[in-house]
Coordinates of C-alpha atoms and ligand atoms in Angstrom, one line a residue:
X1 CA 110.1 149.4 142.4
X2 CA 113.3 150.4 140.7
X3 CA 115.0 147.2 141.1
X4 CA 119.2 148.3 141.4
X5 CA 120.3 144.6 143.1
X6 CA 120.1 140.7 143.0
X7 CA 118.2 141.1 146.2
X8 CA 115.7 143.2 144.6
X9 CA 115.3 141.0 141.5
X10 CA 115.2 137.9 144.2
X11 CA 112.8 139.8 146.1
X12 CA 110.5 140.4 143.2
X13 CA 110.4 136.8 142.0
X14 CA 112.5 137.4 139.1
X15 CA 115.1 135.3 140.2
X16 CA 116.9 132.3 142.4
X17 CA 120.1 131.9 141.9
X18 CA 121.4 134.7 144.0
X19 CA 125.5 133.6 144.3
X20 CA 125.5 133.4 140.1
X21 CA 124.0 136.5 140.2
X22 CA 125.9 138.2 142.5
X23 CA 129.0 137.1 140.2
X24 CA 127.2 138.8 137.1
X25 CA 126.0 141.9 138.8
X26 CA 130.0 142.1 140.5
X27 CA 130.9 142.6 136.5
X28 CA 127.9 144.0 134.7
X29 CA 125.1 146.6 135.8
X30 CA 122.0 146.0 137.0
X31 CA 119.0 148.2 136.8
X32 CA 115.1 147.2 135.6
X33 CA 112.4 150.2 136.1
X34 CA 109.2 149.3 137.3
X35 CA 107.6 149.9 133.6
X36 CA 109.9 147.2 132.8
X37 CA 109.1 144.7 136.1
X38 CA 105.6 144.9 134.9
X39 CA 106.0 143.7 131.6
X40 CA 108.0 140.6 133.0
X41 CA 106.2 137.4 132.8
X42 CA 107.5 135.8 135.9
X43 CA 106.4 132.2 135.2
X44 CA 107.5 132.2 131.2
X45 CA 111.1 130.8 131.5
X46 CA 111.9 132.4 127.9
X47 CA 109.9 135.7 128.3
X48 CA 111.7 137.8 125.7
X49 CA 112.1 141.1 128.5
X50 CA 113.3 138.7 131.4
X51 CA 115.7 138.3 128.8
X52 CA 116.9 141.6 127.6
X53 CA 116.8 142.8 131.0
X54 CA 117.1 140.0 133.9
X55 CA 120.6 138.8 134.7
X56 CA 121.4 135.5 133.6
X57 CA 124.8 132.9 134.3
X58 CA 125.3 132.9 130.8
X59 CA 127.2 136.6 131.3
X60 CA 129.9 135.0 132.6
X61 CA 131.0 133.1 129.4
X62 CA 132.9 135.3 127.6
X63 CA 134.3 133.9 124.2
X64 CA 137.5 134.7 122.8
X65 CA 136.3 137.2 119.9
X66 CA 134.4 139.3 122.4
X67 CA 136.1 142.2 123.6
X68 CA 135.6 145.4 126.4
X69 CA 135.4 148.1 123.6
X70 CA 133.0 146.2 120.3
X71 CA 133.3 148.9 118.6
X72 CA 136.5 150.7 119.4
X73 CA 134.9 154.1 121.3
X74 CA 138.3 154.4 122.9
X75 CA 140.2 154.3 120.2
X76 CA 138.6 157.0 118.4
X77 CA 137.9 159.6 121.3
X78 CA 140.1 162.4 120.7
X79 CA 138.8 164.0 124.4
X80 CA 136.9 162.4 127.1
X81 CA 133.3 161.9 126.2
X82 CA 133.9 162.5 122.1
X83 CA 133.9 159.7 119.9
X84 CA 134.8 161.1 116.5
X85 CA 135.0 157.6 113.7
X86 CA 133.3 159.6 110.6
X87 CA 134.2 163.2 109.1
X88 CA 130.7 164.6 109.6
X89 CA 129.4 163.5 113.1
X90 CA 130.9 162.8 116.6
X91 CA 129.4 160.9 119.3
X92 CA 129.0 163.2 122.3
X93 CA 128.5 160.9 125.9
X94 CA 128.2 163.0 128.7
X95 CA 126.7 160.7 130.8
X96 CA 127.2 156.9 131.5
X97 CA 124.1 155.4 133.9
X98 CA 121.0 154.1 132.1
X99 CA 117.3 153.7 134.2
X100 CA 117.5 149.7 132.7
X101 CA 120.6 147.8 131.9
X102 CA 120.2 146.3 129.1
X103 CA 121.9 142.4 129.1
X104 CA 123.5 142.8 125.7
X105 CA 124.7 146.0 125.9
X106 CA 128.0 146.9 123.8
X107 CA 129.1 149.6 126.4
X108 CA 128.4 147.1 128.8
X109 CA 132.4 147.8 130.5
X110 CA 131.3 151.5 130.1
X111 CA 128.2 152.1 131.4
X112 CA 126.8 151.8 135.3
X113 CA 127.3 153.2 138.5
X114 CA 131.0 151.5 137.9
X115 CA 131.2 153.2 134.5
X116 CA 133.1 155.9 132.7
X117 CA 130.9 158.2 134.9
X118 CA 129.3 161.8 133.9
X119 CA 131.8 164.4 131.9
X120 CA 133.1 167.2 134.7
X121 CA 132.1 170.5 133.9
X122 CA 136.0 170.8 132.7
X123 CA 135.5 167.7 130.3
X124 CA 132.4 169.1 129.1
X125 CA 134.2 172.4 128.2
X126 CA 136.6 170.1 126.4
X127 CA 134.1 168.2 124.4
X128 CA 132.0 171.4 123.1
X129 CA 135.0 173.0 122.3
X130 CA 136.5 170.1 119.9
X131 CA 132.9 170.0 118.3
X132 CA 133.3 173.9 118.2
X133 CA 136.6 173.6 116.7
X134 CA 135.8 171.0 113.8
X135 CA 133.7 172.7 110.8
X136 CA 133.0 169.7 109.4
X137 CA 130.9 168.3 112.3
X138 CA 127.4 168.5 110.9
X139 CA 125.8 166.2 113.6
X140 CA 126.6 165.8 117.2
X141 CA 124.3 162.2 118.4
X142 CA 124.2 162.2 122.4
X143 CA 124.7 159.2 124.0
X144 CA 126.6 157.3 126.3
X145 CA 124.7 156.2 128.4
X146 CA 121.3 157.1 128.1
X147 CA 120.9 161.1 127.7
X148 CA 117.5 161.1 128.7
X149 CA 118.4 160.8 132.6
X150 CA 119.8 164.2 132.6
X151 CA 117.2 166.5 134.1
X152 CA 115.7 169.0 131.8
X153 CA 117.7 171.9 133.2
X154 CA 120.9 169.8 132.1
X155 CA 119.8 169.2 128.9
X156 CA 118.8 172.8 127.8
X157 CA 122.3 173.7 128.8
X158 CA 123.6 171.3 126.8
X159 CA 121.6 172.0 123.8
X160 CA 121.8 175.6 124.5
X161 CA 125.9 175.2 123.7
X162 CA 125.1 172.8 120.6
X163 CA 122.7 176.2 119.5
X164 CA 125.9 178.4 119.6
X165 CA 128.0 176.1 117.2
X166 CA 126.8 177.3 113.9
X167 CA 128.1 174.2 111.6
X168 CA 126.5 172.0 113.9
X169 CA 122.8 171.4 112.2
X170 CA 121.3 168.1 113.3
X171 CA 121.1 166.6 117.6
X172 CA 120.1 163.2 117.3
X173 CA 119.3 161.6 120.6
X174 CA 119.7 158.0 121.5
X175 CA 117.6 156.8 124.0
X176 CA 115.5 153.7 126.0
X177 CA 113.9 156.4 128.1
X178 CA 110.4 156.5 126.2
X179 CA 109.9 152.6 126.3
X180 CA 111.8 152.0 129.9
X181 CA 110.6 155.2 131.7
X182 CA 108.1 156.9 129.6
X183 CA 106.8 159.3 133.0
X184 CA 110.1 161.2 132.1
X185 CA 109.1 162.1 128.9
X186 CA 107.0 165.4 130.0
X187 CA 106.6 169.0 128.3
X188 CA 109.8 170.3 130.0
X189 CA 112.5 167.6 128.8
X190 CA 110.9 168.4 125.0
X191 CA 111.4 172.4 125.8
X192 CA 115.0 171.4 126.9
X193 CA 115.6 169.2 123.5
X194 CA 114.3 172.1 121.1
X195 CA 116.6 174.6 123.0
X196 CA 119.0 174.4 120.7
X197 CA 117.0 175.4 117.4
X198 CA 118.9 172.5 115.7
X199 CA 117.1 169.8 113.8
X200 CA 116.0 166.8 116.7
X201 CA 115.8 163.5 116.0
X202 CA 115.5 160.8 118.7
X203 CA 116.2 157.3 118.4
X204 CA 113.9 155.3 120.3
X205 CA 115.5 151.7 120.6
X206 CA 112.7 148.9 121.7
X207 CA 113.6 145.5 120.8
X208 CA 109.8 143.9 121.3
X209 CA 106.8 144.9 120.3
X210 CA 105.7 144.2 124.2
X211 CA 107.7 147.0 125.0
X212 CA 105.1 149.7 123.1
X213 CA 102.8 150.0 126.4
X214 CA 100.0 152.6 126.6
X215 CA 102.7 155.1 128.4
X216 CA 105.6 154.3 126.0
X217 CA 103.3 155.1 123.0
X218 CA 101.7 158.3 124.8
X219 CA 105.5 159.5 125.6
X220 CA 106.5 158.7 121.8
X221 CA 103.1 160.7 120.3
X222 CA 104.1 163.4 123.7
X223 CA 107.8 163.4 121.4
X224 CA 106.1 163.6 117.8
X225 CA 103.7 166.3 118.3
X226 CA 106.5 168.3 119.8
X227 CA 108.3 168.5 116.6
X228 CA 111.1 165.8 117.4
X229 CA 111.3 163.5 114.3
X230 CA 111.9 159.9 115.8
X231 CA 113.5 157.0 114.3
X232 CA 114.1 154.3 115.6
X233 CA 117.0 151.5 116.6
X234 CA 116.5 147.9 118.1
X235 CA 119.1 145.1 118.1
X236 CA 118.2 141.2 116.8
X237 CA 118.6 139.2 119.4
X238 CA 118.6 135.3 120.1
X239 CA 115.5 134.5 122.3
X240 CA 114.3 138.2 122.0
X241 CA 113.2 139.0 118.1
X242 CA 114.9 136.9 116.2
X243 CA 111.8 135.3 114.3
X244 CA 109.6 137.3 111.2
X245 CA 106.2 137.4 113.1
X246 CA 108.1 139.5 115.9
X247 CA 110.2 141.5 114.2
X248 CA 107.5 142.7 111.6
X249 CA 105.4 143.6 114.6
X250 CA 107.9 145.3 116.4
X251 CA 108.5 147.2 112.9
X252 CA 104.8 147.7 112.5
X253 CA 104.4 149.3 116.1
X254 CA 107.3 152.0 115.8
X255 CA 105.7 153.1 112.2
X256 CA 102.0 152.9 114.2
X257 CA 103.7 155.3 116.6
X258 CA 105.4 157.8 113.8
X259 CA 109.2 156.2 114.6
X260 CA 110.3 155.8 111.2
X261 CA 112.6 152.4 111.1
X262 CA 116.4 152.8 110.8
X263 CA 118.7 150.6 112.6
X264 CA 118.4 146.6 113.2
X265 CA 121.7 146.4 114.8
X266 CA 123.6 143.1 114.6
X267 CA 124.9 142.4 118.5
X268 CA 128.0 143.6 118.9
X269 CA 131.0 141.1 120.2
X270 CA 130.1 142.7 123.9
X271 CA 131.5 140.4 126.8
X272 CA 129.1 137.5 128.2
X273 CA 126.7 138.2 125.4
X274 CA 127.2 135.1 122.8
X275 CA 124.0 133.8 124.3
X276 CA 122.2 136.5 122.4
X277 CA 124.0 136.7 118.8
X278 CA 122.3 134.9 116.3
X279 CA 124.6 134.1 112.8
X280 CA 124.8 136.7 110.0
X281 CA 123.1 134.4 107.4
X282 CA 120.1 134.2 109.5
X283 CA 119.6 137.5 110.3
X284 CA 119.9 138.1 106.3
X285 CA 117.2 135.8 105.7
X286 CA 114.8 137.2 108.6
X287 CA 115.5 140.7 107.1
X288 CA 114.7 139.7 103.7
X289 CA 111.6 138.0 104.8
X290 CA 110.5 141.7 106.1
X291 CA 110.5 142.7 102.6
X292 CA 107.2 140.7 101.4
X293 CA 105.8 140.5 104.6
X294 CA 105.4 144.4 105.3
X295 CA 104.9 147.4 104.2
X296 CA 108.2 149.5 103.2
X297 CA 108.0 151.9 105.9
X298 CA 108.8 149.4 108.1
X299 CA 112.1 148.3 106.6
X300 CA 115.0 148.9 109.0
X301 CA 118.8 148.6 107.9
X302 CA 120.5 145.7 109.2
X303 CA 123.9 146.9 110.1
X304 CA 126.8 145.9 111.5
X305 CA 129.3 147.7 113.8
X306 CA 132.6 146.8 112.4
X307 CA 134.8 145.5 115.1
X308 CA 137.7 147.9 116.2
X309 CA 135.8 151.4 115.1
X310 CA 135.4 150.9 111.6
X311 CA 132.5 152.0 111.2
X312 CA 128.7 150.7 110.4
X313 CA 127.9 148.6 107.1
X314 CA 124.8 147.7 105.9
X315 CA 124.6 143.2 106.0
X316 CA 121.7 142.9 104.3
X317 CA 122.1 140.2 101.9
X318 CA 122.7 141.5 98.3
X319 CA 119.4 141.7 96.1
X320 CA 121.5 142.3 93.2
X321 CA 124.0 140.3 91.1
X322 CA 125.8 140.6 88.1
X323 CA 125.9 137.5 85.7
X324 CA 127.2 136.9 82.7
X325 CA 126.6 140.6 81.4
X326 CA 123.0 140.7 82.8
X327 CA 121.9 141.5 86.5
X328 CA 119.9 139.2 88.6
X329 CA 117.6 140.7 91.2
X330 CA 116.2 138.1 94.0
X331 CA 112.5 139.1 95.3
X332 CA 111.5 138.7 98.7
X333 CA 110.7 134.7 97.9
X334 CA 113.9 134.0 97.0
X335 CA 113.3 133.9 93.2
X336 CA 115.7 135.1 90.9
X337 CA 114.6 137.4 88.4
X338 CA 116.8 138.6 85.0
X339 CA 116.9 142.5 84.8
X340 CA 116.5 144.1 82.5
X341 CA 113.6 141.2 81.2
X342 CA 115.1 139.4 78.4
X343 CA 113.5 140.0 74.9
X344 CA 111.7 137.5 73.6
X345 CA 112.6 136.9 70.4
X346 CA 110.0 137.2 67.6
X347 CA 109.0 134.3 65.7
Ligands
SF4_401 S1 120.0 151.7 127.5 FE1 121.6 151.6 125.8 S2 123.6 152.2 126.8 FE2 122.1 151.7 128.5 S3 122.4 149.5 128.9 FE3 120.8 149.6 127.4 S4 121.9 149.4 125.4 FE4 123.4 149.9 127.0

């Protein structure tokens, strides 16, 4: 069952306190697929996907540094359904419903049957012809919104405009869809992605390596052997990933599955989600413990959305120092290490 309500979440033993919930779902959307319901431990009070996706009370403290817009879409859309913050790329959303709600969402105040909504056929005119009329747009990412609920026939037409746009080269696709709904994931939405004869790459976010099911990692291989080179995108989250032995498996299971690793997204200062942020310094030190633990394919960037649309910056902490005329490197213990070696001096 595609669970839309806090009678359907009640109803499927998810959840009790219906007047709380109400209050949440009056704000926030709510929407959990039935690939999701099933990886749900009912009786596990912390279960890491009751968390990402199962309304909780704790949406309805907001703290004052979160804000409606994390990371300033508005203020850098030029026309409805462009978001255009660096010279080479714009955001393109033409749709704003998703098959799960994620809890933490940063387009949380965006995105949902109460939403921003799906660009008219006017606004989509619009939004190709701004990416038509800007040269130096070498990459259009679809977004919004998850892409991936458009039906094939709307996504060919989509990419089928991209194809048209000679400076654009590259699509990249950001999506839940193969982890959250793999069944759409079928020979006819890859056609539809390849219409445009650009350069496809996908971004699969999954945040827990429960979330690679038989179906998700058929749908991901389905994506791969059709020629569409995925990477991937997950956010740390308190409760959710934010230890080494889960977030080098969830690592480990997108390289098993040909998703190279690209983004660990700090969470964004989205409204009713200070439940899920964990502190800078520890997410430095979890990332850095990646680095011994597994192998360098699996090394994501841990980046942060600047608040206000300034753009992504890598937070890793700094390997590298300069001291004193030398550099010191740290390894992945900790250990600080003179480079170059000093010379010993000869007796
Ligand atoms: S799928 Fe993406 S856009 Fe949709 S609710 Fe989750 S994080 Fe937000």
């Amino acid at each position: 069952m595609h669970i839309k309500t806090v009678e359907g979440l009640i109803a499927a033993g998810l959840a009790d306190d219906a007047a709380g919930l109400e209050a949440v779902a009056a704000k926030y959307a709510v929407a959990i697929t039935p690939d999701v319901v099933a990886l749900i431990d009912p009786t596990d009070p912390d279960d890491p996907m009751a968390r990402q996706f199962v309304p909780s009370t704790d949406e309805l403290v907001t703290t004052p540094d979160e804000r409606a817009d994390p990371i300033g879409d508005l203020s850098h859309s030029p026309v409805e359904g462009i978001v255009h913050r660096y010279p080479d790329r714009v955001l393109l959303k033409a749709v704003h419903v998703c098959p799960v709600y994620c809890r933490f969402c940063f387009r949380r105040e965006m995105v949902g049957p109460k939403g921003l909504g799906t660009l008219t056929p006017q606004q989509m005119d619009a939004a190709i012809g701004y990416i038509a009329a800007h040269d130096d747009i070498w990459e259009v990412i679809l977004t919004g919104g998850d892409p991936l609920v458009l039906s094939p026939r709307r996504l060919a037409e989509m990419m089928a405009r991209l194809a048209r746009i000679e400076h654009v080269k590259i699509v990249r696709i950001h999506t839940r869809v193969p982890v959250v709904e793999p069944a759409r994931v079928d020979a006819a939405m890859i056609d539809a992605l390849k219409a445009s004869g650009k350069t496809i790459y996908l971004a699969v976010h999954a945040n827990h390596p429960r979330e690679f099911t038989e179906a998700a990692r058929a749908a991901m291989a389905q994506m791969a052997d059709g020629g569409i080179a995925l990477i991937s995108q997950s956010v740390l989250l308190k409760g959710v990933n934010d230890d080494v032995e889960t977030l080098a498996a969830l690592m480990q299971r997108f390289v098993e599955n040909r998703v190279q690793p690209y983004y660990l997204h700090h969470p964004d200062l989205a409204p009713g989600t200070s439940h899920f942020r964990v502190s800078i310094v520890d997410g430095q030190a979890l990332v850095s413990a990646l680095r011994g633990r597994i192998s360098g394919l699996c090394q994501p960037i841990y980046v942060l959305d600047i608040p206000g649309g300034h753009g992504k910056v890598d937070i890793g902490a700094a390997s590298i120092a300069e001291v004193d005329g030398h550099y010191v490197v740290r390894d992945w213990q900790g250990a600080a290490h003179v480079y170059p070696p000093r010379i010993e001096a000869a007796d």
